[in-house]
Short mmCIF file of C-alpha atoms in Angstrom, two decimals:
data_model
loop_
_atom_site.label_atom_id
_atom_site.label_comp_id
_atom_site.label_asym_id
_atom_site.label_seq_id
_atom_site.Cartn_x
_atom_site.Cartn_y
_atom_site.Cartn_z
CA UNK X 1 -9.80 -23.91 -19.50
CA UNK X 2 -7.56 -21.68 -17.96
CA UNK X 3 -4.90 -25.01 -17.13
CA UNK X 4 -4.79 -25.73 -20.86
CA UNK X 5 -1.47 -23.94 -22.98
CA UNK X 6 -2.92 -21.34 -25.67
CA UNK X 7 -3.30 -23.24 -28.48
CA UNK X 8 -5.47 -26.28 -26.60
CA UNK X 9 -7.58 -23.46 -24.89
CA UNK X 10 -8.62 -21.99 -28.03
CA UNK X 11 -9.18 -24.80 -29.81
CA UNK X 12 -11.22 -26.66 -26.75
CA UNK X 13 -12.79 -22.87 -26.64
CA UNK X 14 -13.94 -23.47 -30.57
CA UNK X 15 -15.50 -27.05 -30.04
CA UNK X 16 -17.07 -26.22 -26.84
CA UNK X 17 -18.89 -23.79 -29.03
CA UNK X 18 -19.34 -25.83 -31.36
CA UNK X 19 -21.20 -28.21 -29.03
CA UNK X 20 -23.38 -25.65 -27.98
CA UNK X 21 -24.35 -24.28 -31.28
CA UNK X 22 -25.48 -28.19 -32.39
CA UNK X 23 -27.31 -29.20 -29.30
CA UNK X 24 -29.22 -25.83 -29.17
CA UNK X 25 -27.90 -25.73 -25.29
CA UNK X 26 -28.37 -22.99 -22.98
CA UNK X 27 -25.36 -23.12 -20.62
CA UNK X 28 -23.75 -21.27 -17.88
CA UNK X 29 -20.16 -20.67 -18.38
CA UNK X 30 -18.18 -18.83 -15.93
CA UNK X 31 -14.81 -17.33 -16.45
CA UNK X 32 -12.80 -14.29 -15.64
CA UNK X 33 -11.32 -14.68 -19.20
CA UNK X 34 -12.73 -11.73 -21.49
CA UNK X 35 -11.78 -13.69 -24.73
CA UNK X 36 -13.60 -16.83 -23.18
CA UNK X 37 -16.69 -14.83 -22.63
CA UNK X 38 -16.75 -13.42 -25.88
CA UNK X 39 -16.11 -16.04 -27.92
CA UNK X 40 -18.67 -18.19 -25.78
CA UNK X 41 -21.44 -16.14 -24.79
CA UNK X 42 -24.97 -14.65 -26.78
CA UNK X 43 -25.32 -13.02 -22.98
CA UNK X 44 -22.53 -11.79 -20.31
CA UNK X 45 -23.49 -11.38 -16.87
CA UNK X 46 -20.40 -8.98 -14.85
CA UNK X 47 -20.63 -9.47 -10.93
CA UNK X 48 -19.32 -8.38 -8.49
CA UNK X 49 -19.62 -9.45 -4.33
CA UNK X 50 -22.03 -12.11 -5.95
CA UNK X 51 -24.75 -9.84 -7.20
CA UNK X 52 -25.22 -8.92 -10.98
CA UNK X 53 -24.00 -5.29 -12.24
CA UNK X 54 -25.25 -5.97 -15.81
CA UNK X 55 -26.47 -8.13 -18.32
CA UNK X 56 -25.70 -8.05 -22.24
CA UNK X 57 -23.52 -8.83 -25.43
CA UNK X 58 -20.04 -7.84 -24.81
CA UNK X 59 -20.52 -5.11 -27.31
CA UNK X 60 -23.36 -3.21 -25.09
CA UNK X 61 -21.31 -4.09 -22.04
CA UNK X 62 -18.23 -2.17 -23.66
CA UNK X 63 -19.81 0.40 -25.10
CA UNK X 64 -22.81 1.36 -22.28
CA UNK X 65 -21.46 0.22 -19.20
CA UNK X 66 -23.65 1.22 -16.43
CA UNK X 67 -20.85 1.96 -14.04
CA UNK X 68 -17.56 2.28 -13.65
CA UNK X 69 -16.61 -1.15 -12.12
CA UNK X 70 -17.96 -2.81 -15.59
CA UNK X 71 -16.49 -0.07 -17.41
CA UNK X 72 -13.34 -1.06 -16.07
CA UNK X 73 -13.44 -4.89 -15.66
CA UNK X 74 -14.27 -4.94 -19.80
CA UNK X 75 -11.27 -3.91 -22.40
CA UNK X 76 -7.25 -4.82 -22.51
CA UNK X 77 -6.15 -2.52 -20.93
CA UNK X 78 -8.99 -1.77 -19.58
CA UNK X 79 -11.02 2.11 -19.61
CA UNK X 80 -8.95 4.71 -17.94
CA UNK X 81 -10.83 6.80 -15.26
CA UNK X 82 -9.42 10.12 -13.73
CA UNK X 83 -11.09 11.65 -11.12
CA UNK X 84 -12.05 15.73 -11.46
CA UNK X 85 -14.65 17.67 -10.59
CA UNK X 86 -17.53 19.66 -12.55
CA UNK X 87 -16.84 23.02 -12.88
CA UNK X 88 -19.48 25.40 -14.69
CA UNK X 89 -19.54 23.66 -18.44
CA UNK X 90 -16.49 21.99 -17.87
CA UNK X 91 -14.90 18.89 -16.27
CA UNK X 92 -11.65 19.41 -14.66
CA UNK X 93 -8.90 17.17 -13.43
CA UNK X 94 -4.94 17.73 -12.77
CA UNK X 95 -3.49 18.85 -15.95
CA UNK X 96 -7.08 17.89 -17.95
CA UNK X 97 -9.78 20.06 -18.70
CA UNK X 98 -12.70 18.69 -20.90
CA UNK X 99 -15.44 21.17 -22.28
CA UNK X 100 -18.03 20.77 -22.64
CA UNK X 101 -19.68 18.31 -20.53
CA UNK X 102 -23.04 16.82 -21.01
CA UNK X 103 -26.22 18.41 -19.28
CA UNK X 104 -27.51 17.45 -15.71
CA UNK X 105 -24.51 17.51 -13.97
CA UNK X 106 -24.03 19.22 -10.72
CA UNK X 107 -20.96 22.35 -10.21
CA UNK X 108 -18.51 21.05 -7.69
CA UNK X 109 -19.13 17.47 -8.23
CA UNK X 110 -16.66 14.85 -8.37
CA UNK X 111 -17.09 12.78 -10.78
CA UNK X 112 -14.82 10.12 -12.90
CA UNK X 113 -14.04 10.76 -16.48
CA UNK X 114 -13.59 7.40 -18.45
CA UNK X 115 -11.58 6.68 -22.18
CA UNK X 116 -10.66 4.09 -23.84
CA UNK X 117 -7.50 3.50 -24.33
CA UNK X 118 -8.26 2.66 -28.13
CA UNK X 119 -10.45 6.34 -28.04
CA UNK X 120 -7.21 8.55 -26.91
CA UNK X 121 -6.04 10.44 -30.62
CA UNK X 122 -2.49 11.68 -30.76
CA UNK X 123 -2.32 15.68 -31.76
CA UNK X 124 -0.47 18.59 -32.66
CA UNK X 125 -2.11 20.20 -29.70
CA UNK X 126 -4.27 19.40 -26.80
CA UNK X 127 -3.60 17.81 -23.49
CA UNK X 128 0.39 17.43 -22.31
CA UNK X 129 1.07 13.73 -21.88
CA UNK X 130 4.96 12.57 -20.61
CA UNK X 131 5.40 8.73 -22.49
CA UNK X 132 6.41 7.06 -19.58
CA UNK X 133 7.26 3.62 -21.85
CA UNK X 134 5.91 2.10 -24.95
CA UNK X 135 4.64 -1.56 -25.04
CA UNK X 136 4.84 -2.72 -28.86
CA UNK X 137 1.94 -5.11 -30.05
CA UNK X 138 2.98 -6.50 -33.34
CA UNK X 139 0.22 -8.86 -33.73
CA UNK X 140 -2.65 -6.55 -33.53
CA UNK X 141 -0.74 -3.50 -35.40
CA UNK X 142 -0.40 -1.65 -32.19
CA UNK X 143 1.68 -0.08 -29.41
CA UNK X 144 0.48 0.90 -25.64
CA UNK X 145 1.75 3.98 -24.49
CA UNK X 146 1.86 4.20 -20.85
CA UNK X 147 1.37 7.79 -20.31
CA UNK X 148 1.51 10.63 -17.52
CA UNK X 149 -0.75 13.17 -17.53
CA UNK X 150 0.13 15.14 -14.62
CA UNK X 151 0.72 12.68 -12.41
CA UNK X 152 -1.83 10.70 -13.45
CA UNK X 153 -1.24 7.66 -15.33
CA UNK X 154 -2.94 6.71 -18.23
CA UNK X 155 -2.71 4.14 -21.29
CA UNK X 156 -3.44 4.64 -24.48
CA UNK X 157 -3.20 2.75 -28.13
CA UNK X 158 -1.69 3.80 -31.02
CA UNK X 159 -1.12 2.55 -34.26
CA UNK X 160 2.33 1.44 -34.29
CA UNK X 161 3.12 3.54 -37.36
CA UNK X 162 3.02 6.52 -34.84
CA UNK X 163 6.83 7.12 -33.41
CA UNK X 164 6.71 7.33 -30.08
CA UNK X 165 9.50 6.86 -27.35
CA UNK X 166 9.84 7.17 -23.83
CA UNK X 167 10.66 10.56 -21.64
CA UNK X 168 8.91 12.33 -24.56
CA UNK X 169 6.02 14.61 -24.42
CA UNK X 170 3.14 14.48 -26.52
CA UNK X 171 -0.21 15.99 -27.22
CA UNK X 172 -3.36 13.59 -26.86
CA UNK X 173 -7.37 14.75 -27.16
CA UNK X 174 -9.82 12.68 -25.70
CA UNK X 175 -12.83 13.10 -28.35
CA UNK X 176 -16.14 14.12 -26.50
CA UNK X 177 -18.42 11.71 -28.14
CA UNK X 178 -15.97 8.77 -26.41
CA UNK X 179 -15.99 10.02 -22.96
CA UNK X 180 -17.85 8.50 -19.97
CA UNK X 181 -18.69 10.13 -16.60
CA UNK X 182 -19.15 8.31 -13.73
CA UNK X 183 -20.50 9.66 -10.03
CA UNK X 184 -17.41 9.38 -7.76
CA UNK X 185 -19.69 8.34 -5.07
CA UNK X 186 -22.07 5.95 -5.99
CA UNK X 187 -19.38 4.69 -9.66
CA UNK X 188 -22.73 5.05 -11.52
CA UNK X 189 -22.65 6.46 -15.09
CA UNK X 190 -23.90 10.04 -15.94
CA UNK X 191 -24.70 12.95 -18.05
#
């Protein structure tokens, strides 16, 4: 579908379904198109080199990736990862510390830390993020704020009610309970 202008693509997108849904058809459909996946699929597969990373509705895929690549190739934008280490009770990148981490991980190791961009919460104190720019999304109520951290970049969404503008500094917390950790190594997901 991806030769078709918006509107034809969504509404071929609706009857294809449609189709589907009346004939009782079990299909294989493959896209790189997130919203064609969704709006298509019971079931997502995510490869990668030809081999299968994991299988499940988009809304297990989002929320319990197994590993970073899915983590990442699921969300617009998609999950910010920073790389840090494990130190004590803590996880610590440049300019980030997160405390405390879950259980089972190992002191010195490097490990990703993944958010949301949608999970990021503006506050009157916490981590120091430089707005680098602000990308407004009137449809969906929202702005992007690409942000520096550091000097690592990072995006996160706001409500567009927020004032935000760039060359500014803000406070952001990244709330435990929506924090991944993935092995720098082997990208899988832990603690």
């Amino acid at each position: 579908l991806s030769n078709l202008d918006a509107k034809l693509r969504v509404d071929t997108r609706v009857q294809l379904k449609r189709l589907l849904v009346h004939y009782k058809l079990t299909s294989v459909y493959v896209t790189h198109d997130q919203q064609e996946a969704v709006a298509l699929a019971d079931r997502i597969a995510i490869m990668r080199a030809g081999k299968i990373e994991q299988v499940g509705s988009y809304a297990t895929l989002y929320e319990r990736p197994i590993n970073a690549f899915v983590a990442q190739f699921l969300g617009n934008p998609p999950m910010n990862l920073i790389l840090g280490r494990i130190n004590g009770t803590a996880w610590q990148g440049k300019g980030i510390t997160i405390e405390p981490v879950r259980p089972a991980l190992v002191d010195g190791q490097r490990v990703w830390l993944g958010i949301r961009p949608e999970d990021i919460v503006l506050a009157d104190e916490g981590i120091s993020a430089r707005v680098d720019y602000v990308e407004p999304l009137f449809s969906e109520r929202r702005q992007l704020a690409h942000l520096l951290i550091g000097t690592q970049p990072c995006v996160a969404s706001f409500p567009l009610h927020d004032t935000l503008s760039a060359d500014s500094t803000i406070a952001v917390q990244f709330p435990l309970e929506r924090v991944y950790l993935f092995d720098h190594k082997t990208g899988k997901r832990v603690g």
